[in-house]
């Protein structure tokens, strides 16, 4: 600890030093008091605050963002997620500037930023910007950099973009049956069977592409999901999203019948020199690597047109599976475990209020009112 220094005018000066919680640099600053006791008390308070995570030096947005990204994100999330975070934060840094003090970002100027972005970006894009920034500020609160999160309670909107082709994010039961039936009747190819597996399981596209034949237990109707294919970098199988634990799901026997048909077609194609030799991965292209998400989505687009269903991307199978399981009145913990999510994420992003769910809940409501003698 520093010793108070008596000045010529009789006052006492102290220079407490502590390590900055963001940059790791040693920080020192002088302050003068009437007595040595006051000087020591000030130093003790500064050191105590620093040990508790509070800094007397203003932390800038640019420095904290770098600190947050390196410490809390890069070790745990995929490269594509990091790329998305960097795009989101580029907008924030442009608006606030990297030199903006973190504690000077208020609810008012934060809301102004969201309102500004909403003039030129879609609701979904503004939502991801908000989610990213709010997450960073939550960590800043936990670290004692700021006292409260200005992002809490913020509202946002966005421009409605006219799509070249209509698109939906979830299928109702009617469209699900139409599309699945159309896919089953389509000519054999890797994308066809990839879509069938997603339709039954709601797997993420990376998990699907990372499936190997060793993970398929046809006799017990189980699939082990313990990795995903890094289709952004083509570096092979990697850990699951957010380093979640592997999960084993039990699926209907008919899916394994389809996989058996696929295996037979694949082997026949190999012998006929139509495709490259067999691979450990289920869904491979001519280069011996797993097919791309783009290939699956192009196949889906074509099949949607033929089935007369508003187009979807592969991720819609995931939302559809979550919504169908809710319609079947399955337990939320089971649904979350099956899809590899938390119950909170499932409820917030995946279960959608389709017409099927509305009708089911209206029926339940009327039955309750009738049982109570109200109607």
PDB file of C-alpha atoms in Angstrom, residues 11-224:
ATOM      1  CA  UNK A  11      -1.897  18.645   3.358  1.00  0.00           C
ATOM      2  CA  UNK A  12      -1.476  14.937   2.651  1.00  0.00           C
ATOM      3  CA  UNK A  13      -1.257  13.329  -0.796  1.00  0.00           C
ATOM      4  CA  UNK A  14      -1.898   9.644  -1.599  1.00  0.00           C
ATOM      5  CA  UNK A  15      -1.452   7.682  -4.842  1.00  0.00           C
ATOM      6  CA  UNK A  16      -3.369   4.366  -4.664  1.00  0.00           C
ATOM      7  CA  UNK A  17      -2.546   1.819  -7.404  1.00  0.00           C
ATOM      8  CA  UNK A  18      -4.620  -1.136  -8.637  1.00  0.00           C
ATOM      9  CA  UNK A  19      -4.925  -3.319 -11.727  1.00  0.00           C
ATOM     10  CA  UNK A  20      -7.649  -2.348 -14.187  1.00  0.00           C
ATOM     11  CA  UNK A  21     -10.237  -5.108 -14.372  1.00  0.00           C
ATOM     12  CA  UNK A  22     -10.654  -4.743 -18.136  1.00  0.00           C
ATOM     13  CA  UNK A  23      -7.206  -3.950 -19.549  1.00  0.00           C
ATOM     14  CA  UNK A  24      -5.090  -5.533 -16.812  1.00  0.00           C
ATOM     15  CA  UNK A  25      -3.009  -2.347 -16.668  1.00  0.00           C
ATOM     16  CA  UNK A  26      -1.891  -0.789 -13.392  1.00  0.00           C
ATOM     17  CA  UNK A  27      -3.771   2.417 -12.632  1.00  0.00           C
ATOM     18  CA  UNK A  28      -2.643   5.162 -10.305  1.00  0.00           C
ATOM     19  CA  UNK A  29      -4.025   8.564  -9.419  1.00  0.00           C
ATOM     20  CA  UNK A  30      -3.158  11.271  -6.905  1.00  0.00           C
ATOM     21  CA  UNK A  31      -5.557  12.838  -4.451  1.00  0.00           C
ATOM     22  CA  UNK A  32      -4.958  15.320  -1.624  1.00  0.00           C
ATOM     23  CA  UNK A  33      -6.584  15.404   1.849  1.00  0.00           C
ATOM     24  CA  UNK A  34      -6.362  17.507   4.991  1.00  0.00           C
ATOM     25  CA  UNK A  35      -5.129  14.600   7.128  1.00  0.00           C
ATOM     26  CA  UNK A  36      -3.112  11.405   6.677  1.00  0.00           C
ATOM     27  CA  UNK A  37      -6.035   9.407   8.128  1.00  0.00           C
ATOM     28  CA  UNK A  38      -8.343  10.636   5.333  1.00  0.00           C
ATOM     29  CA  UNK A  39      -5.703   9.800   2.724  1.00  0.00           C
ATOM     30  CA  UNK A  40      -5.289   6.223   4.039  1.00  0.00           C
ATOM     31  CA  UNK A  41      -9.063   5.756   4.217  1.00  0.00           C
ATOM     32  CA  UNK A  42      -9.399   6.875   0.584  1.00  0.00           C
ATOM     33  CA  UNK A  43      -6.713   4.456  -0.574  1.00  0.00           C
ATOM     34  CA  UNK A  44      -8.324   1.589   1.346  1.00  0.00           C
ATOM     35  CA  UNK A  45     -11.686   2.352  -0.292  1.00  0.00           C
ATOM     36  CA  UNK A  46     -10.205   2.474  -3.810  1.00  0.00           C
ATOM     37  CA  UNK A  47      -8.386  -0.849  -3.313  1.00  0.00           C
ATOM     38  CA  UNK A  48     -11.507  -2.451  -1.797  1.00  0.00           C
ATOM     39  CA  UNK A  49     -13.659  -1.273  -4.718  1.00  0.00           C
ATOM     40  CA  UNK A  50     -11.108  -2.602  -7.203  1.00  0.00           C
ATOM     41  CA  UNK A  51     -11.064  -5.986  -5.437  1.00  0.00           C
ATOM     42  CA  UNK A  52     -14.874  -6.083  -5.676  1.00  0.00           C
ATOM     43  CA  UNK A  53     -14.677  -5.420  -9.405  1.00  0.00           C
ATOM     44  CA  UNK A  54     -15.424  -1.678  -9.354  1.00  0.00           C
ATOM     45  CA  UNK A  55     -13.095   0.669 -11.187  1.00  0.00           C
ATOM     46  CA  UNK A  56     -12.727   4.377 -10.528  1.00  0.00           C
ATOM     47  CA  UNK A  57     -11.481   4.814 -14.094  1.00  0.00           C
ATOM     48  CA  UNK A  58     -14.122   5.160 -16.828  1.00  0.00           C
ATOM     49  CA  UNK A  59     -14.128   2.135 -19.155  1.00  0.00           C
ATOM     50  CA  UNK A  60     -14.793   2.828 -22.821  1.00  0.00           C
ATOM     51  CA  UNK A  61     -17.129   0.837 -25.036  1.00  0.00           C
ATOM     52  CA  UNK A  62     -14.331  -0.139 -27.402  1.00  0.00           C
ATOM     53  CA  UNK A  63     -12.081  -1.507 -24.651  1.00  0.00           C
ATOM     54  CA  UNK A  64     -14.849  -3.356 -22.868  1.00  0.00           C
ATOM     55  CA  UNK A  65     -16.178  -4.895 -26.093  1.00  0.00           C
ATOM     56  CA  UNK A  66     -12.707  -6.301 -26.897  1.00  0.00           C
ATOM     57  CA  UNK A  67     -12.377  -7.613 -23.327  1.00  0.00           C
ATOM     58  CA  UNK A  68     -15.873  -9.187 -23.426  1.00  0.00           C
ATOM     59  CA  UNK A  69     -15.388 -10.823 -26.829  1.00  0.00           C
ATOM     60  CA  UNK A  70     -12.039 -12.389 -25.903  1.00  0.00           C
ATOM     61  CA  UNK A  71     -13.053 -13.537 -22.418  1.00  0.00           C
ATOM     62  CA  UNK A  72     -16.711 -14.503 -22.651  1.00  0.00           C
ATOM     63  CA  UNK A  73     -17.387 -15.360 -26.308  1.00  0.00           C
ATOM     64  CA  UNK A  74     -14.459 -16.574 -28.407  1.00  0.00           C
ATOM     65  CA  UNK A  75     -13.621 -19.580 -26.196  1.00  0.00           C
ATOM     66  CA  UNK A  76     -17.206 -20.831 -26.240  1.00  0.00           C
ATOM     67  CA  UNK A  77     -19.058 -20.022 -29.477  1.00  0.00           C
ATOM     68  CA  UNK A  78     -18.591 -20.861 -33.153  1.00  0.00           C
ATOM     69  CA  UNK A  79     -16.748 -18.678 -35.670  1.00  0.00           C
ATOM     70  CA  UNK A  80     -19.977 -17.882 -37.496  1.00  0.00           C
ATOM     71  CA  UNK A  81     -21.444 -16.589 -34.213  1.00  0.00           C
ATOM     72  CA  UNK A  82     -18.363 -14.446 -33.618  1.00  0.00           C
ATOM     73  CA  UNK A  83     -18.745 -13.043 -37.145  1.00  0.00           C
ATOM     74  CA  UNK A  84     -22.367 -12.159 -36.422  1.00  0.00           C
ATOM     75  CA  UNK A  85     -21.417 -10.499 -33.106  1.00  0.00           C
ATOM     76  CA  UNK A  86     -18.744  -8.443 -34.861  1.00  0.00           C
ATOM     77  CA  UNK A  87     -21.284  -7.213 -37.426  1.00  0.00           C
ATOM     78  CA  UNK A  88     -23.801  -6.333 -34.677  1.00  0.00           C
ATOM     79  CA  UNK A  89     -21.206  -4.456 -32.632  1.00  0.00           C
ATOM     80  CA  UNK A  90     -19.854  -2.591 -35.670  1.00  0.00           C
ATOM     81  CA  UNK A  91     -23.223  -0.812 -35.804  1.00  0.00           C
ATOM     82  CA  UNK A  92     -23.066  -0.005 -32.077  1.00  0.00           C
ATOM     83  CA  UNK A  93     -19.484   1.283 -32.265  1.00  0.00           C
ATOM     84  CA  UNK A  94     -20.383   3.471 -35.237  1.00  0.00           C
ATOM     85  CA  UNK A  95     -23.292   5.042 -33.349  1.00  0.00           C
ATOM     86  CA  UNK A  96     -21.739   5.428 -29.880  1.00  0.00           C
ATOM     87  CA  UNK A  97     -18.028   5.532 -30.946  1.00  0.00           C
ATOM     88  CA  UNK A  98     -15.440   3.254 -29.337  1.00  0.00           C
ATOM     89  CA  UNK A  99     -14.388   6.040 -26.949  1.00  0.00           C
ATOM     90  CA  UNK A 100     -17.839   6.342 -25.386  1.00  0.00           C
ATOM     91  CA  UNK A 101     -17.719   5.690 -21.642  1.00  0.00           C
ATOM     92  CA  UNK A 102     -19.726   2.597 -20.812  1.00  0.00           C
ATOM     93  CA  UNK A 103     -21.464   4.290 -17.897  1.00  0.00           C
ATOM     94  CA  UNK A 104     -22.558   7.115 -20.211  1.00  0.00           C
ATOM     95  CA  UNK A 105     -24.729   4.800 -22.297  1.00  0.00           C
ATOM     96  CA  UNK A 106     -28.182   5.520 -20.888  1.00  0.00           C
ATOM     97  CA  UNK A 107     -31.592   4.004 -21.481  1.00  0.00           C
ATOM     98  CA  UNK A 108     -32.456   7.042 -23.600  1.00  0.00           C
ATOM     99  CA  UNK A 109     -29.457   7.036 -25.935  1.00  0.00           C
ATOM    100  CA  UNK A 110     -29.566   3.226 -26.177  1.00  0.00           C
ATOM    101  CA  UNK A 111     -33.223   3.378 -27.243  1.00  0.00           C
ATOM    102  CA  UNK A 112     -32.277   6.102 -29.730  1.00  0.00           C
ATOM    103  CA  UNK A 113     -29.698   3.753 -31.260  1.00  0.00           C
ATOM    104  CA  UNK A 114     -32.285   0.971 -31.694  1.00  0.00           C
ATOM    105  CA  UNK A 115     -34.754   3.433 -33.199  1.00  0.00           C
ATOM    106  CA  UNK A 116     -32.081   4.614 -35.647  1.00  0.00           C
ATOM    107  CA  UNK A 117     -31.200   1.070 -36.747  1.00  0.00           C
ATOM    108  CA  UNK A 118     -34.903   0.229 -37.153  1.00  0.00           C
ATOM    109  CA  UNK A 119     -35.218   2.784 -39.952  1.00  0.00           C
ATOM    110  CA  UNK A 120     -33.002   0.748 -42.276  1.00  0.00           C
ATOM    111  CA  UNK A 121     -32.956  -2.798 -40.861  1.00  0.00           C
ATOM    112  CA  UNK A 122     -35.517  -5.552 -40.358  1.00  0.00           C
ATOM    113  CA  UNK A 123     -37.076  -6.355 -36.993  1.00  0.00           C
ATOM    114  CA  UNK A 124     -35.027  -9.571 -36.787  1.00  0.00           C
ATOM    115  CA  UNK A 125     -31.747  -7.752 -37.487  1.00  0.00           C
ATOM    116  CA  UNK A 126     -32.439  -5.110 -34.835  1.00  0.00           C
ATOM    117  CA  UNK A 127     -33.408  -7.871 -32.403  1.00  0.00           C
ATOM    118  CA  UNK A 128     -30.033  -9.605 -32.829  1.00  0.00           C
ATOM    119  CA  UNK A 129     -28.192  -6.292 -32.358  1.00  0.00           C
ATOM    120  CA  UNK A 130     -30.146  -5.698 -29.154  1.00  0.00           C
ATOM    121  CA  UNK A 131     -29.574  -9.244 -27.884  1.00  0.00           C
ATOM    122  CA  UNK A 132     -25.816  -9.007 -28.490  1.00  0.00           C
ATOM    123  CA  UNK A 133     -25.403  -5.598 -26.851  1.00  0.00           C
ATOM    124  CA  UNK A 134     -27.630  -6.506 -23.903  1.00  0.00           C
ATOM    125  CA  UNK A 135     -25.588  -9.660 -23.280  1.00  0.00           C
ATOM    126  CA  UNK A 136     -22.367  -7.629 -23.207  1.00  0.00           C
ATOM    127  CA  UNK A 137     -23.839  -5.086 -20.798  1.00  0.00           C
ATOM    128  CA  UNK A 138     -25.093  -7.859 -18.500  1.00  0.00           C
ATOM    129  CA  UNK A 139     -21.489  -9.002 -18.109  1.00  0.00           C
ATOM    130  CA  UNK A 140     -20.419  -5.402 -17.484  1.00  0.00           C
ATOM    131  CA  UNK A 141     -22.941  -5.204 -14.620  1.00  0.00           C
ATOM    132  CA  UNK A 142     -21.699  -8.515 -13.206  1.00  0.00           C
ATOM    133  CA  UNK A 143     -18.114  -7.229 -13.329  1.00  0.00           C
ATOM    134  CA  UNK A 144     -19.046  -4.004 -11.588  1.00  0.00           C
ATOM    135  CA  UNK A 145     -18.135  -1.814 -14.565  1.00  0.00           C
ATOM    136  CA  UNK A 146     -21.622  -0.291 -14.602  1.00  0.00           C
ATOM    137  CA  UNK A 147     -24.338  -0.328 -11.964  1.00  0.00           C
ATOM    138  CA  UNK A 148     -27.294  -1.285 -14.155  1.00  0.00           C
ATOM    139  CA  UNK A 149     -28.018  -2.469 -17.667  1.00  0.00           C
ATOM    140  CA  UNK A 150     -29.525   0.310 -19.841  1.00  0.00           C
ATOM    141  CA  UNK A 151     -30.758  -2.306 -22.346  1.00  0.00           C
ATOM    142  CA  UNK A 152     -33.365  -3.765 -19.985  1.00  0.00           C
ATOM    143  CA  UNK A 153     -36.876  -2.891 -21.106  1.00  0.00           C
ATOM    144  CA  UNK A 154     -35.782  -1.493 -24.477  1.00  0.00           C
ATOM    145  CA  UNK A 155     -38.204  -1.814 -27.386  1.00  0.00           C
ATOM    146  CA  UNK A 156     -37.464  -2.220 -31.063  1.00  0.00           C
ATOM    147  CA  UNK A 157     -39.081  -2.511 -34.428  1.00  0.00           C
ATOM    148  CA  UNK A 158     -37.778  -2.599 -38.007  1.00  0.00           C
ATOM    149  CA  UNK A 159     -38.649  -2.170 -41.638  1.00  0.00           C
ATOM    150  CA  UNK A 160     -40.724  -4.817 -43.403  1.00  0.00           C
ATOM    151  CA  UNK A 161     -38.749  -6.136 -46.317  1.00  0.00           C
ATOM    152  CA  UNK A 162     -40.476  -7.374 -49.445  1.00  0.00           C
ATOM    153  CA  UNK A 163     -39.192 -10.866 -50.143  1.00  0.00           C
ATOM    154  CA  UNK A 164     -38.612 -11.964 -53.712  1.00  0.00           C
ATOM    155  CA  UNK A 165     -40.317 -15.217 -52.757  1.00  0.00           C
ATOM    156  CA  UNK A 166     -42.675 -15.674 -49.759  1.00  0.00           C
ATOM    157  CA  UNK A 167     -41.137 -17.584 -46.875  1.00  0.00           C
ATOM    158  CA  UNK A 168     -42.381 -19.145 -43.643  1.00  0.00           C
ATOM    159  CA  UNK A 169     -40.433 -20.153 -40.531  1.00  0.00           C
ATOM    160  CA  UNK A 170     -42.649 -22.997 -39.320  1.00  0.00           C
ATOM    161  CA  UNK A 171     -45.006 -25.514 -40.945  1.00  0.00           C
ATOM    162  CA  UNK A 172     -48.473 -26.363 -39.720  1.00  0.00           C
ATOM    163  CA  UNK A 173     -49.527 -30.026 -39.716  1.00  0.00           C
ATOM    164  CA  UNK A 174     -51.225 -29.769 -43.114  1.00  0.00           C
ATOM    165  CA  UNK A 175     -48.181 -28.267 -44.863  1.00  0.00           C
ATOM    166  CA  UNK A 176     -45.827 -30.595 -42.977  1.00  0.00           C
ATOM    167  CA  UNK A 177     -47.632 -33.649 -44.360  1.00  0.00           C
ATOM    168  CA  UNK A 178     -47.807 -32.207 -47.874  1.00  0.00           C
ATOM    169  CA  UNK A 179     -44.101 -31.346 -47.970  1.00  0.00           C
ATOM    170  CA  UNK A 180     -42.883 -34.579 -46.363  1.00  0.00           C
ATOM    171  CA  UNK A 181     -44.986 -36.638 -48.771  1.00  0.00           C
ATOM    172  CA  UNK A 182     -43.566 -34.698 -51.732  1.00  0.00           C
ATOM    173  CA  UNK A 183     -40.002 -35.236 -50.486  1.00  0.00           C
ATOM    174  CA  UNK A 184     -40.574 -38.971 -50.009  1.00  0.00           C
ATOM    175  CA  UNK A 185     -41.717 -39.243 -53.636  1.00  0.00           C
ATOM    176  CA  UNK A 186     -38.768 -37.263 -55.018  1.00  0.00           C
ATOM    177  CA  UNK A 187     -35.744 -38.937 -56.690  1.00  0.00           C
ATOM    178  CA  UNK A 188     -33.085 -40.238 -54.310  1.00  0.00           C
ATOM    179  CA  UNK A 189     -30.258 -37.882 -53.371  1.00  0.00           C
ATOM    180  CA  UNK A 190     -28.376 -36.890 -50.219  1.00  0.00           C
ATOM    181  CA  UNK A 191     -30.435 -33.725 -49.711  1.00  0.00           C
ATOM    182  CA  UNK A 192     -33.677 -35.713 -49.850  1.00  0.00           C
ATOM    183  CA  UNK A 193     -32.705 -37.958 -46.956  1.00  0.00           C
ATOM    184  CA  UNK A 194     -31.117 -35.083 -45.047  1.00  0.00           C
ATOM    185  CA  UNK A 195     -34.520 -33.346 -45.111  1.00  0.00           C
ATOM    186  CA  UNK A 196     -36.280 -36.531 -44.001  1.00  0.00           C
ATOM    187  CA  UNK A 197     -33.983 -36.822 -40.968  1.00  0.00           C
ATOM    188  CA  UNK A 198     -34.560 -33.173 -40.083  1.00  0.00           C
ATOM    189  CA  UNK A 199     -38.321 -33.564 -40.502  1.00  0.00           C
ATOM    190  CA  UNK A 200     -38.316 -36.355 -37.901  1.00  0.00           C
ATOM    191  CA  UNK A 201     -35.704 -34.956 -35.502  1.00  0.00           C
ATOM    192  CA  UNK A 202     -35.494 -31.164 -35.859  1.00  0.00           C
ATOM    193  CA  UNK A 203     -31.681 -31.370 -35.800  1.00  0.00           C
ATOM    194  CA  UNK A 204     -29.606 -28.293 -36.441  1.00  0.00           C
ATOM    195  CA  UNK A 205     -28.095 -28.320 -39.920  1.00  0.00           C
ATOM    196  CA  UNK A 206     -24.566 -28.606 -38.490  1.00  0.00           C
ATOM    197  CA  UNK A 207     -25.579 -31.616 -36.364  1.00  0.00           C
ATOM    198  CA  UNK A 208     -27.198 -33.238 -39.383  1.00  0.00           C
ATOM    199  CA  UNK A 209     -24.129 -32.776 -41.585  1.00  0.00           C
ATOM    200  CA  UNK A 210     -21.899 -34.058 -38.792  1.00  0.00           C
ATOM    201  CA  UNK A 211     -23.794 -37.354 -38.463  1.00  0.00           C
ATOM    202  CA  UNK A 212     -21.723 -40.469 -39.072  1.00  0.00           C
ATOM    203  CA  UNK A 213     -23.033 -43.997 -39.584  1.00  0.00           C
ATOM    204  CA  UNK A 214     -21.518 -45.019 -36.243  1.00  0.00           C
ATOM    205  CA  UNK A 215     -23.993 -42.704 -34.471  1.00  0.00           C
ATOM    206  CA  UNK A 216     -27.019 -44.533 -35.918  1.00  0.00           C
ATOM    207  CA  UNK A 217     -28.382 -47.351 -33.735  1.00  0.00           C
ATOM    208  CA  UNK A 218     -31.085 -48.815 -35.975  1.00  0.00           C
ATOM    209  CA  UNK A 219     -31.840 -51.779 -33.723  1.00  0.00           C
ATOM    210  CA  UNK A 220     -32.794 -49.529 -30.789  1.00  0.00           C
ATOM    211  CA  UNK A 221     -34.099 -46.662 -32.977  1.00  0.00           C
ATOM    212  CA  UNK A 222     -31.635 -44.215 -31.451  1.00  0.00           C
ATOM    213  CA  UNK A 223     -29.349 -41.495 -32.807  1.00  0.00           C
ATOM    214  CA  UNK A 224     -26.392 -40.110 -30.863  1.00  0.00           C
TER     215      UNK A 224
END
